[in-house]
Amino acid sequence: MAILDKIRRKTTILILIIGLALFAFVISGIFSTNAFSGAKVGSSVAEVNGDEISIDGFREQVEIASKSYGANASSMQVVNNVYEQNVRNAILDQQFEKLGIVVEQDQIVNFLRTNPTYSQLPQFLNENGVFDENKFISFIADLKLNNPAGYQQWLQEEQSIIRAAKEQIYFNLIRAGVGTTLKEGELDYKLANDKFDISYVRVPYASILDSTVAVSKSEIESYVKAHAEDFKLEDSRDIQFVYFEEKASLSDEKEVEEKITALLGDTQMFNEAKDTTETVRGFRNTLDNIAFLDVNSDTKFDTIYKPKSSLSPKVADTLVKMNIGQIYGPYRDGNTFKVSKLTGKRAGGNVKASHILIAFAGATSAGEEVTRTKEEAESKAKEVLAEAKKSGAVFADLAKENSDGPSGPRGGDLGFFQEGAMVKPFNDFVFNNGTGAIGLVETDFGFHIVKVEEKQDLYQVANLVREVEPSEETIDLLFQDATKFEMSTLENSAKFEEVAKQDNYVVRPVNKLNPMDENLPGLGSQRAIVQWAFNSDSEIGDVKRFDLNDGYAVVRLTAKYAKGLMTSEDASPVVLPILRKQKKAAMIIEKNKGKSFDAFAKDNNVSAATASAISVKTPTIAGAGREPAVAGTAYVLAEGKTSGLIEGESGVYMVTVTKKTPATKLENYSTFANTLKASNSTRVNTSVYQALKAASEIEDNRSMFY
């Protein structure tokens, strides 16, 4: 921290010196007027310690980020990610400004040199493959002259580099102040390695019934006020809704089943051009499954042969017993009706095999460490083959010991594969031999000791599929029901649950909605509903129907919560168990004041227990769980001494230290001090930022725009 104080005192001088150095740095537009100026236009999406984040610039960033994320994130996830990054940037920028942190040529070049993203780009490397500063500067100059579009992209990238360099400087300054003494290292070592055994008596809190411990509303309120940071309440809303799901009716399902059934048999159709009646083959008799399914099925013909395990579990047992050309169905499978036809079968078409590869110098894919000749490899392969064929031999162990192939560590297992997946000699052996066969095969990779582990039959199935979808009539009726329910509750929203009950609709509550919530339980992503709930015009009791992708939701706003502290009712589920435990501890301690170890056990009808090899860093007590307060008390007691009453996590304790085993003394504790320092240093970036954020005044206006 002394370094930071000096920086603050010397800010003006530092800015002048760094400014002069930067003046000479003429690569790209780093200090040109084209660079980001931080100007704010229009309304702000947030305000961080008085500095506004422009909604205009924010929207541009969201648009760019959306293209980057693609379908991997929802629109609100993108907005939230961009928001968090902007808040972080604003908070850190304020720190950079206070400390006068800027970057100069050497710092940026050093950053690029140590960052693989840039330092390994071919255009920046010299003939020795090392990052060349001059090549980098020349590249940017050429970009500016000959590729204006590329140069503009570079300017944006440049801002990211500058920011990253500033963050590196800032966090390194703080990290430089993180130190650990040898004494701290010694203490950390002792807390982990000083062991002690105890005998203990525990009176569990569960021995007192909750119903006998009264906790008042005022006590809960006092606790909430005393721990205000833990019970902050943001603006939130409660809603309830009835979901009218757009799904097929029983008559819709029956209609689909009838239509798919009608496609099975042959039909007669009059051909006007030929003035004759022709037979149109149905699915059962068609000679061209591909063409038939292209016209009549919602899915195409999957010609791939598959093992039984890959077929639908609902019908797999039936399908594999059918004859070629036989059909099964119609049957319901998820949201479809299906008719399945067995169109092909390959006995033993899926093979699981293992192998041991003995490679030789010059063989395909042989590593540099393989030096044996082809003759030596063949000789060794024959020796391993003989071992593999012996009774009781474990093929997987032989593969781990001898195989040069990548499958060696997993016992030579190659998994299942179909014909043609392996090179021909290997392929011919496994498909021409039965399960359990072991033999020697030569390929370009070397000599293989091959074992056929398992064979499966493969099946080709043509599926005639029709999705079950709601008809127009069903959709119209659903709209009418949703509208009728909405109108009935608009007249008197207090009747929301009553009307729903009369019509057998399920009312679902959603409590404590936050302004930036997106997903609602049972409805999925419904940002419009959240925005409505937080609209200043929406009042408690208001009802509105929302059109969803798969139906309608009629929503009622039931409660509004302003920013502040939780009420005693809302905090009760968290606070009540805490206060009860505190009161139980006080009751047990008051009842047992001044008692000896044996009297404490006898009077409470509990037995003493023992626990061994406890340390402060591993404060788990056998039969009781994690008890840091108990372990800490025992740590400072001398061997043979007994503690007073201790308020623990699961009960009130009294402990006697029966044995102490100090950690072995070391000549030097620098290793532990360095480890502790490294651990603290790795947390600097995250911990410092979180502390800065917690101390900042942040006004979040996202819900006004999204």
XYZ file of C-alpha atoms in Angstrom:
706
model
C 0.000 0.000 0.000
C 3.006 2.298 0.493
C 3.580 2.124 -3.276
C 0.040 3.247 -3.941
C 0.419 6.181 -1.537
C 3.551 7.310 -3.352
C 1.778 7.048 -6.695
C -1.042 9.234 -5.417
C 1.384 11.870 -4.158
C 3.373 11.875 -7.401
C 0.442 11.637 -9.814
C 1.091 14.978 -11.597
C 4.774 14.235 -12.215
C 4.014 10.706 -13.389
C 1.360 11.888 -15.815
C 3.791 14.447 -17.281
C 6.607 11.908 -17.687
C 4.388 9.185 -19.113
C 2.649 11.726 -21.345
C 5.969 12.810 -22.895
C 6.931 9.196 -23.482
C 3.613 8.452 -25.077
C 3.878 11.454 -27.335
C 6.709 9.672 -29.097
C 4.685 6.495 -29.527
C 3.190 6.807 -32.993
C 1.838 3.345 -33.808
C -1.734 3.318 -35.125
C -4.342 5.596 -33.537
C -3.620 4.911 -29.923
C -3.828 8.556 -28.880
C -5.625 9.963 -31.891
C -8.959 11.711 -31.756
C -10.484 8.656 -33.443
C -9.955 6.560 -30.354
C -12.763 6.022 -27.881
C -13.368 9.278 -26.069
C -15.856 8.098 -23.463
C -18.495 10.566 -24.630
C -22.033 9.764 -23.508
C -24.996 10.196 -25.829
C -28.647 9.949 -24.883
C -29.978 8.182 -21.787
C -27.844 6.012 -19.531
C -28.309 2.309 -18.976
C -26.434 2.629 -15.679
C -24.599 5.078 -13.464
C -21.455 4.041 -11.588
C -20.294 6.436 -8.878
C -21.794 9.308 -10.861
C -20.388 8.248 -14.254
C -23.036 7.357 -16.824
C -22.936 4.386 -19.209
C -24.580 5.555 -22.436
C -27.465 3.429 -23.705
C -26.447 4.189 -27.297
C -22.954 2.763 -26.936
C -24.331 -0.048 -24.801
C -26.766 -1.101 -27.526
C -23.953 -1.188 -30.073
C -21.953 -3.463 -27.794
C -24.960 -5.735 -27.256
C -25.444 -6.018 -31.022
C -21.794 -6.954 -31.554
C -21.857 -9.411 -28.641
C -25.059 -11.028 -29.926
C -23.302 -11.924 -33.176
C -20.409 -13.355 -31.209
C -22.571 -15.466 -28.872
C -24.916 -16.616 -31.634
C -27.487 -19.139 -30.435
C -25.435 -20.036 -27.354
C -27.034 -17.327 -25.219
C -30.413 -15.641 -24.882
C -30.790 -11.927 -25.574
C -30.964 -11.165 -21.850
C -27.855 -13.208 -21.114
C -26.011 -11.114 -23.684
C -27.376 -7.879 -22.176
C -26.384 -8.957 -18.669
C -22.878 -9.992 -19.728
C -22.316 -6.687 -21.537
C -23.692 -4.796 -18.520
C -21.370 -6.533 -16.055
C -18.385 -5.834 -18.320
C -19.348 -2.154 -18.590
C -19.721 -1.816 -14.826
C -16.340 -3.467 -14.339
C -14.758 -1.160 -16.907
C -16.299 1.929 -15.287
C -15.142 0.977 -11.784
C -11.602 0.177 -12.903
C -11.380 3.243 -15.159
C -12.100 5.394 -12.107
C -9.223 3.687 -10.299
C -6.901 4.152 -13.278
C -7.756 7.852 -13.376
C -7.188 8.333 -9.641
C -3.781 6.666 -9.808
C -2.776 8.204 -13.122
C -2.317 4.802 -14.728
C -1.675 5.079 -18.448
C 0.258 2.918 -20.875
C 3.297 3.652 -23.003
C 5.012 1.914 -25.891
C 7.214 -0.424 -23.869
C 4.298 -1.566 -21.726
C 2.033 -2.322 -24.680
C 4.749 -4.105 -26.626
C 5.665 -6.101 -23.525
C 2.010 -7.001 -23.074
C 1.790 -8.172 -26.693
C 5.061 -10.062 -26.348
C 3.787 -12.043 -23.341
C 0.305 -12.664 -24.737
C 0.167 -15.747 -27.026
C -2.853 -14.316 -28.848
C -0.530 -11.744 -30.437
C 2.992 -12.994 -29.851
C 2.431 -16.138 -31.922
C 0.890 -14.456 -34.972
C 3.150 -15.160 -37.994
C 3.082 -11.537 -39.245
C 4.719 -10.371 -35.982
C 7.509 -12.988 -35.873
C 11.099 -12.654 -37.060
C 13.124 -15.353 -38.819
C 13.773 -17.013 -35.430
C 10.053 -17.262 -34.658
C 10.276 -14.567 -31.953
C 7.914 -11.606 -31.561
C 9.475 -8.606 -33.312
C 8.413 -5.140 -32.147
C 9.420 -3.508 -35.423
C 7.428 -5.995 -37.463
C 4.401 -5.264 -35.311
C 4.703 -1.475 -35.815
C 5.257 -1.924 -39.567
C 2.239 -4.189 -39.818
C -0.047 -1.587 -38.188
C 1.362 1.195 -40.375
C 0.735 -0.880 -43.513
C -2.770 -1.716 -42.290
C -3.579 1.977 -41.880
C -2.305 2.790 -45.352
C -3.665 -0.122 -47.392
C -6.603 -1.601 -45.463
C -8.835 1.086 -43.883
C -11.501 -1.444 -42.808
C -8.907 -3.673 -41.189
C -7.361 -0.645 -39.519
C -10.713 0.322 -37.971
C -11.007 -3.190 -36.591
C -7.521 -2.824 -35.200
C -8.474 0.409 -33.430
C -11.203 -1.470 -31.581
C -8.803 -4.271 -30.745
C -6.272 -1.702 -29.628
C -8.657 -0.393 -26.993
C -8.958 -3.891 -25.563
C -5.175 -4.201 -25.457
C -4.798 -0.848 -23.712
C -7.423 -1.810 -21.153
C -5.823 -5.192 -20.527
C -2.430 -3.520 -20.098
C -3.854 -0.994 -17.612
C -5.515 -3.775 -15.622
C -2.251 -5.670 -15.590
C -0.422 -2.615 -14.228
C -3.125 -1.892 -11.638
C -3.416 -5.418 -10.258
C 0.357 -5.931 -10.320
C 0.756 -2.813 -8.153
C -1.661 -4.251 -5.615
C -0.143 -7.707 -5.906
C 3.258 -6.212 -5.130
C 1.886 -5.190 -1.759
C 0.746 -8.706 -0.930
C 3.375 -10.210 1.306
C 3.633 -13.045 3.799
C 6.119 -13.300 6.660
C 7.876 -16.465 7.777
C 5.833 -16.286 10.987
C 2.631 -16.329 8.964
C 3.941 -19.320 7.035
C 4.804 -21.063 10.293
C 1.352 -20.365 11.731
C -0.356 -21.684 8.607
C 1.770 -24.838 8.831
C 0.977 -25.340 12.519
C -2.767 -24.761 12.118
C -2.826 -27.572 9.572
C -0.414 -29.977 11.272
C -0.736 -29.481 15.050
C -3.033 -32.401 15.951
C -5.004 -33.052 19.111
C -7.303 -35.753 20.495
C -10.310 -34.875 22.628
C -12.995 -36.392 24.770
C -16.198 -34.410 24.472
C -19.757 -34.155 25.706
C -22.360 -32.654 23.425
C -25.931 -31.660 24.225
C -27.524 -31.246 20.791
C -29.866 -28.375 20.053
C -32.333 -30.943 18.708
C -32.857 -32.138 22.284
C -35.037 -29.041 22.795
C -38.240 -28.977 20.770
C -38.638 -25.991 18.437
C -42.183 -25.523 19.698
C -40.871 -24.726 23.190
C -38.672 -21.850 21.961
C -40.623 -18.655 21.288
C -39.199 -16.097 18.849
C -41.052 -12.807 18.508
C -41.563 -10.679 15.425
C -39.616 -7.832 17.055
C -36.638 -10.154 17.663
C -36.598 -11.095 13.990
C -36.802 -7.420 13.009
C -33.914 -6.561 15.356
C -31.785 -9.343 13.883
C -32.514 -8.150 10.337
C -31.524 -4.573 11.233
C -28.335 -5.761 12.915
C -27.412 -7.800 9.813
C -28.754 -5.421 7.192
C -26.176 -6.402 4.561
C -27.514 -9.957 4.552
C -31.148 -8.949 4.183
C -31.132 -6.287 1.517
C -34.187 -6.439 -0.698
C -34.164 -5.165 -4.262
C -37.294 -4.130 -6.140
C -39.298 -7.297 -6.708
C -42.743 -8.501 -7.682
C -45.042 -11.454 -7.026
C -47.304 -12.744 -9.775
C -49.610 -15.677 -10.376
C -50.669 -17.073 -13.718
C -52.804 -19.627 -15.509
C -51.119 -21.267 -18.481
C -53.211 -22.224 -21.492
C -50.912 -24.628 -23.306
C -51.279 -25.056 -27.034
C -51.417 -28.826 -27.351
C -53.296 -31.348 -29.384
C -56.699 -32.533 -28.194
C -57.727 -36.191 -28.059
C -59.614 -35.707 -31.331
C -56.439 -34.224 -32.903
C -54.451 -37.267 -31.794
C -57.086 -39.627 -33.152
C -57.100 -37.811 -36.489
C -53.294 -38.136 -36.847
C -53.458 -41.827 -35.942
C -56.189 -42.407 -38.541
C -54.207 -40.570 -41.235
C -51.028 -42.529 -40.617
C -52.993 -45.794 -40.552
C -54.538 -44.934 -43.924
C -51.030 -44.774 -45.423
C -50.229 -48.390 -44.617
C -52.381 -50.202 -47.144
C -52.593 -49.941 -50.926
C -55.135 -47.559 -52.457
C -56.812 -47.277 -55.850
C -56.382 -44.010 -57.753
C -57.838 -42.999 -61.147
C -55.227 -41.757 -63.636
C -56.972 -39.290 -65.942
C -54.072 -39.185 -68.409
C -54.195 -42.949 -68.906
C -57.959 -43.248 -68.286
C -57.339 -46.138 -65.945
C -57.406 -47.004 -62.256
C -53.971 -47.682 -60.748
C -52.871 -49.229 -57.467
C -50.800 -46.904 -55.249
C -48.683 -48.939 -52.869
C -48.903 -48.074 -49.169
C -46.067 -48.169 -46.644
C -46.468 -51.900 -46.088
C -45.882 -52.826 -49.753
C -43.929 -49.902 -51.216
C -40.829 -50.836 -53.176
C -39.181 -47.444 -52.628
C -39.081 -46.561 -48.939
C -37.011 -43.426 -49.517
C -39.449 -41.896 -51.995
C -42.507 -42.924 -49.947
C -41.197 -41.348 -46.745
C -40.071 -38.198 -48.584
C -43.698 -37.603 -49.565
C -45.634 -38.968 -46.585
C -43.462 -38.733 -43.443
C -42.373 -35.834 -41.260
C -38.888 -37.381 -41.146
C -36.732 -38.831 -43.916
C -35.554 -42.441 -44.237
C -32.503 -42.981 -42.039
C -30.604 -45.648 -43.983
C -27.900 -46.152 -41.327
C -27.744 -49.605 -39.716
C -27.914 -49.384 -35.917
C -27.541 -51.776 -32.959
C -30.567 -52.613 -30.823
C -29.359 -50.193 -28.129
C -29.810 -47.270 -30.560
C -33.428 -48.130 -31.398
C -36.376 -46.695 -29.470
C -36.526 -48.592 -26.130
C -40.306 -48.682 -26.446
C -40.234 -50.964 -29.520
C -36.648 -52.274 -29.794
C -37.476 -55.776 -28.494
C -40.316 -56.093 -30.992
C -38.423 -54.700 -34.003
C -35.411 -57.011 -33.712
C -37.679 -60.091 -33.771
C -39.511 -59.045 -36.955
C -38.858 -60.341 -40.449
C -37.499 -58.081 -43.184
C -40.368 -56.026 -44.633
C -42.639 -56.518 -41.598
C -44.168 -53.403 -40.000
C -45.133 -52.462 -36.458
C -47.557 -49.709 -35.506
C -49.012 -47.158 -35.403
C -47.659 -46.472 -31.913
C -47.186 -43.287 -29.914
C -43.590 -42.159 -29.432
C -43.306 -38.813 -27.664
C -45.182 -36.199 -29.651
C -45.490 -38.374 -32.744
C -47.253 -41.416 -34.130
C -44.941 -43.899 -35.836
C -45.068 -46.993 -37.973
C -41.730 -48.849 -38.129
C -40.668 -51.242 -40.890
C -37.636 -53.510 -40.598
C -35.834 -53.024 -43.916
C -32.443 -54.609 -43.283
C -30.393 -56.710 -40.868
C -26.656 -57.411 -40.624
C -25.744 -60.279 -38.335
C -22.638 -59.402 -36.325
C -22.357 -56.102 -38.139
C -21.178 -54.216 -35.045
C -17.948 -55.473 -33.515
C -16.144 -54.577 -30.331
C -12.462 -55.417 -30.453
C -9.220 -54.841 -28.559
C -5.700 -54.919 -29.891
C -2.066 -54.738 -28.891
C 0.024 -52.836 -31.427
C 3.696 -53.718 -31.779
C 5.105 -50.966 -33.996
C 8.493 -50.794 -35.707
C 10.714 -47.973 -36.964
C 9.274 -46.565 -40.169
C 5.725 -47.874 -39.607
C 2.836 -45.441 -40.113
C 2.340 -43.199 -37.037
C 5.213 -44.856 -35.173
C 6.728 -42.486 -32.607
C 10.394 -41.474 -32.513
C 10.859 -43.656 -29.440
C 10.062 -46.793 -31.505
C 13.451 -48.130 -32.713
C 12.857 -51.876 -33.166
C 13.109 -53.361 -36.659
C 10.187 -54.977 -38.463
C 11.639 -58.412 -37.765
C 12.031 -57.626 -34.063
C 8.462 -56.313 -33.942
C 7.091 -59.487 -35.541
C 9.055 -61.649 -33.124
C 7.759 -59.727 -30.110
C 4.197 -59.783 -31.484
C 4.315 -63.586 -31.718
C 5.545 -63.780 -28.115
C 2.705 -61.531 -26.899
C 0.205 -63.520 -29.008
C 1.299 -66.724 -27.275
C 0.847 -65.043 -23.882
C -2.595 -63.726 -24.870
C -3.807 -67.185 -25.851
C -2.802 -68.765 -22.528
C -5.602 -69.762 -20.167
C -6.280 -67.040 -17.612
C -4.430 -64.340 -19.549
C -5.833 -60.823 -19.092
C -5.719 -59.218 -22.528
C -6.208 -55.674 -21.149
C -3.162 -56.016 -18.878
C -1.017 -57.269 -21.753
C -2.143 -54.266 -23.838
C -1.229 -51.799 -21.091
C 2.221 -53.384 -20.772
C 3.074 -53.884 -24.446
C 0.935 -51.829 -26.854
C 2.449 -48.899 -28.767
C -1.001 -47.698 -29.822
C -2.990 -44.852 -28.175
C -5.518 -47.428 -26.921
C -2.841 -49.118 -24.798
C -3.549 -47.220 -21.544
C -7.214 -48.281 -21.731
C -6.353 -51.944 -22.253
C -6.381 -51.843 -26.045
C -10.130 -51.231 -26.159
C -11.236 -49.898 -29.576
C -14.951 -49.839 -28.756
C -17.619 -50.813 -31.284
C -17.192 -50.215 -35.019
C -18.838 -51.321 -38.248
C -17.377 -52.924 -41.344
C -15.027 -50.672 -43.281
C -13.992 -48.545 -40.313
C -10.600 -50.294 -39.963
C -7.833 -51.031 -42.462
C -8.614 -54.147 -44.555
C -6.449 -56.839 -42.829
C -7.729 -55.756 -39.423
C -11.298 -55.480 -40.727
C -11.205 -58.944 -42.336
C -9.998 -60.630 -39.158
C -12.624 -59.217 -36.796
C -15.559 -59.703 -39.175
C -14.514 -63.198 -40.303
C -13.932 -64.591 -36.802
C -16.227 -65.246 -33.875
C -16.366 -63.665 -30.439
C -13.307 -64.511 -28.341
C -11.010 -65.128 -31.330
C -7.408 -63.901 -30.905
C -4.996 -63.600 -33.820
C -2.065 -61.741 -35.365
C -2.630 -59.171 -38.121
C -0.054 -57.098 -40.001
C -0.888 -53.589 -41.253
C 1.069 -50.451 -42.195
C 0.938 -49.495 -38.513
C 2.745 -52.611 -37.350
C 1.710 -55.988 -35.955
C -1.604 -56.257 -34.112
C -2.586 -58.922 -31.640
C -6.365 -58.677 -32.077
C -9.142 -59.974 -29.829
C -12.798 -60.002 -30.907
C -14.604 -58.967 -27.713
C -18.263 -58.804 -28.739
C -20.539 -58.817 -31.777
C -23.906 -57.144 -32.215
C -26.493 -57.424 -34.958
C -27.375 -54.227 -36.820
C -30.794 -53.198 -38.016
C -32.082 -50.786 -40.634
C -35.509 -49.378 -39.796
C -37.737 -47.141 -41.917
C -40.030 -44.976 -39.779
C -43.225 -43.389 -41.054
C -43.664 -40.445 -38.688
C -46.436 -37.940 -38.193
C -46.216 -35.235 -35.522
C -49.209 -34.732 -33.263
C -50.108 -31.044 -33.546
C -53.122 -29.047 -32.398
C -55.660 -28.346 -35.122
C -56.862 -24.843 -36.022
C -60.097 -25.633 -34.213
C -58.217 -26.583 -31.053
C -56.108 -23.414 -31.231
C -59.240 -21.271 -31.665
C -60.939 -22.900 -28.667
C -57.805 -22.345 -26.565
C -57.797 -18.642 -27.455
C -61.463 -18.395 -26.532
C -60.858 -20.064 -23.162
C -57.908 -17.796 -22.352
C -59.827 -14.666 -23.382
C -62.925 -15.696 -21.429
C -60.828 -16.304 -18.304
C -59.038 -12.975 -18.735
C -62.314 -11.052 -19.111
C -63.857 -12.784 -16.075
C -60.922 -11.789 -13.854
C -60.571 -8.279 -15.263
C -63.971 -7.429 -13.815
C -62.820 -8.526 -10.362
C -59.216 -9.703 -10.053
C -59.884 -10.961 -6.531
C -61.833 -13.753 -8.224
C -58.731 -14.938 -10.121
C -58.278 -18.111 -8.079
C -62.022 -18.632 -7.673
C -62.704 -18.504 -11.423
C -59.675 -20.724 -12.110
C -60.936 -23.303 -9.629
C -64.403 -23.331 -11.224
C -62.885 -24.090 -14.637
C -60.285 -26.537 -13.247
C -57.352 -24.309 -14.203
C -54.098 -24.514 -12.226
C -52.931 -21.211 -10.688
C -49.145 -21.046 -10.408
C -47.382 -18.427 -8.268
C -43.983 -16.857 -8.990
C -42.575 -14.883 -6.073
C -39.808 -12.306 -5.766
C -39.337 -11.571 -9.462
C -36.342 -9.288 -10.036
C -36.344 -6.501 -12.658
C -33.855 -8.332 -14.896
C -35.332 -11.829 -14.594
C -36.048 -13.542 -17.866
C -37.162 -17.107 -17.183
C -40.356 -17.940 -15.311
C -40.924 -21.416 -13.827
C -43.335 -23.290 -16.050
C -43.213 -20.708 -18.858
C -39.553 -20.406 -19.823
C -38.174 -17.170 -21.249
C -40.905 -14.524 -20.852
C -39.227 -11.147 -20.556
C -42.423 -9.305 -21.587
C -44.250 -10.559 -18.482
C -41.437 -9.353 -16.198
C -41.393 -5.941 -17.876
C -45.157 -5.624 -17.429
C -44.905 -6.531 -13.745
C -42.364 -3.754 -13.192
C -44.105 -1.179 -15.379
C -44.960 1.910 -13.326
C -48.527 1.723 -14.651
C -49.060 -1.854 -13.424
C -50.903 -2.015 -10.116
C -51.450 -4.844 -7.666
C -54.452 -6.820 -8.891
C -53.943 -6.002 -12.583
C -54.536 -8.905 -14.977
C -53.185 -9.317 -18.510
C -53.143 -12.025 -21.163
C -49.814 -12.724 -22.890
C -49.472 -14.529 -26.208
C -46.722 -17.154 -25.958
C -45.110 -19.284 -28.636
C -47.028 -22.319 -27.431
C -50.197 -20.870 -25.933
C -51.300 -18.098 -23.606
C -50.647 -16.999 -20.041
C -53.160 -14.933 -18.075
C -51.105 -13.155 -15.408
C -52.095 -11.306 -12.240
C -49.772 -8.955 -10.328
C -50.147 -9.881 -6.650
C -47.463 -7.926 -4.768
C -44.838 -5.188 -5.091
C -41.747 -4.922 -2.912
C -39.723 -1.718 -2.744
C -35.951 -1.638 -2.334
C -34.961 -1.857 1.327
C -34.760 -4.418 4.122
C -36.767 -7.615 4.182
C -39.840 -7.663 6.359
C -39.853 -9.976 9.355
C -42.237 -12.289 7.465
C -39.924 -12.570 4.452
C -36.804 -12.978 6.577
C -38.417 -15.454 8.978
C -37.422 -18.681 7.116
C -33.760 -17.672 7.426
C -33.717 -15.863 10.767
C -36.036 -18.093 12.796
C -33.671 -21.139 12.852
C -30.729 -18.875 13.784
C -32.513 -17.243 16.710
C -33.925 -20.558 17.900
C -30.430 -22.043 17.933
C -29.086 -19.060 19.868
C -31.890 -19.349 22.438
C -31.407 -23.100 22.780
C -27.671 -22.558 23.325
C -28.423 -19.956 26.020
C -30.904 -22.320 27.712
C -28.431 -25.221 27.769
C -25.573 -23.017 28.994
C -27.712 -21.410 31.729
C -28.885 -24.829 32.934
C -25.350 -26.265 33.102
C -23.240 -23.392 34.423
C -20.385 -24.489 36.667
C -20.830 -28.212 36.083
C -17.927 -30.599 35.670
C -17.330 -32.679 32.566
C -18.913 -35.804 34.111
C -21.840 -33.883 35.634
C -22.556 -32.183 32.297
C -22.821 -35.606 30.646
C -24.794 -37.271 33.455
C -27.314 -34.486 34.044
C -28.130 -34.295 30.332
C -28.293 -38.073 29.883
C -25.593 -38.131 27.185
C -22.357 -40.094 26.938
C -18.875 -38.757 26.403
C -17.320 -39.462 22.999
C -13.836 -39.189 21.560
C -12.327 -37.680 18.427
C -8.726 -37.851 17.249
C -6.276 -36.111 14.905
C -8.235 -32.859 14.818
C -6.616 -29.648 13.617
C -7.819 -26.076 13.297
C -7.854 -26.427 9.508
C -9.712 -29.755 9.650
C -12.165 -29.148 12.511
C -14.397 -32.154 11.805
C -15.356 -34.072 14.944
C -16.314 -37.731 14.556
C -20.001 -38.192 15.270
C -20.721 -34.456 15.375
C -19.588 -32.849 12.117
C -17.690 -29.650 11.411
C -17.183 -27.621 14.598
C -14.607 -24.809 14.142
C -15.382 -23.123 17.492
C -14.851 -26.392 19.357
C -11.604 -27.129 17.498
C -10.344 -23.583 18.084
C -11.042 -23.826 21.827
C -9.329 -27.207 22.110
C -6.301 -25.925 20.180
C -5.438 -23.368 22.862
C -6.070 -25.718 25.809
C -3.172 -27.555 27.411
C -3.119 -31.347 27.381
C -5.320 -32.702 30.198
C -7.296 -29.480 30.568
C -11.080 -29.171 30.219
C -12.953 -26.324 28.580
C -16.017 -24.462 29.684
C -19.289 -24.691 27.789
C -18.840 -24.018 24.053
C -21.608 -22.901 21.716
C -21.029 -25.112 18.664
C -22.756 -25.608 15.334
C -24.892 -28.583 16.355
C -24.999 -28.279 20.117
C -23.308 -27.091 23.318
C -19.983 -28.827 24.041
C -17.520 -29.399 26.819
C -14.157 -30.862 25.797
C -11.112 -32.344 27.500
C -7.849 -32.420 25.540
C -6.488 -35.948 25.972
C -3.444 -35.689 23.720
C -1.533 -33.062 21.777
C 0.800 -33.905 18.900
C 2.703 -30.795 17.784
C 3.746 -30.599 14.150
C 7.366 -31.444 13.391
C 9.480 -28.312 13.673
C 11.083 -27.173 10.443
C 14.309 -25.272 9.956
C 12.623 -22.860 7.570
C 8.991 -22.027 6.811
C 9.641 -20.125 3.588
C 7.889 -22.784 1.470
C 4.668 -22.325 3.431
C 5.017 -18.549 3.451
C 5.490 -18.552 -0.331
C 2.531 -20.878 -0.841
C 0.359 -18.611 1.302
C 1.571 -15.562 -0.608
C 0.881 -17.214 -3.963
C -2.597 -18.187 -2.808
C -3.340 -14.625 -1.727
C -1.899 -13.200 -4.948
C -4.124 -15.358 -7.165
C -7.182 -13.872 -5.463
C -6.163 -10.253 -5.997
C -7.948 -9.625 -9.295
C -11.283 -11.044 -8.184
C -11.211 -9.927 -4.547
C -10.125 -6.359 -5.278
C -12.753 -5.869 -7.955
C -15.512 -7.336 -5.778
C -14.498 -5.022 -2.943
C -14.514 -2.007 -5.272
C -17.906 -3.002 -6.648
C -19.389 -3.460 -3.171
C -18.193 0.030 -2.211
C -19.553 1.626 -5.396
C -22.890 3.343 -5.898
C -24.437 1.673 -8.928
C -27.734 2.700 -10.448
C -29.010 -0.048 -12.721
C -31.440 1.141 -15.433
C -31.394 -1.974 -17.624
C -35.037 -2.769 -16.983
C -36.002 0.552 -18.583
C -34.606 -0.547 -21.933
C -34.737 -4.356 -21.996
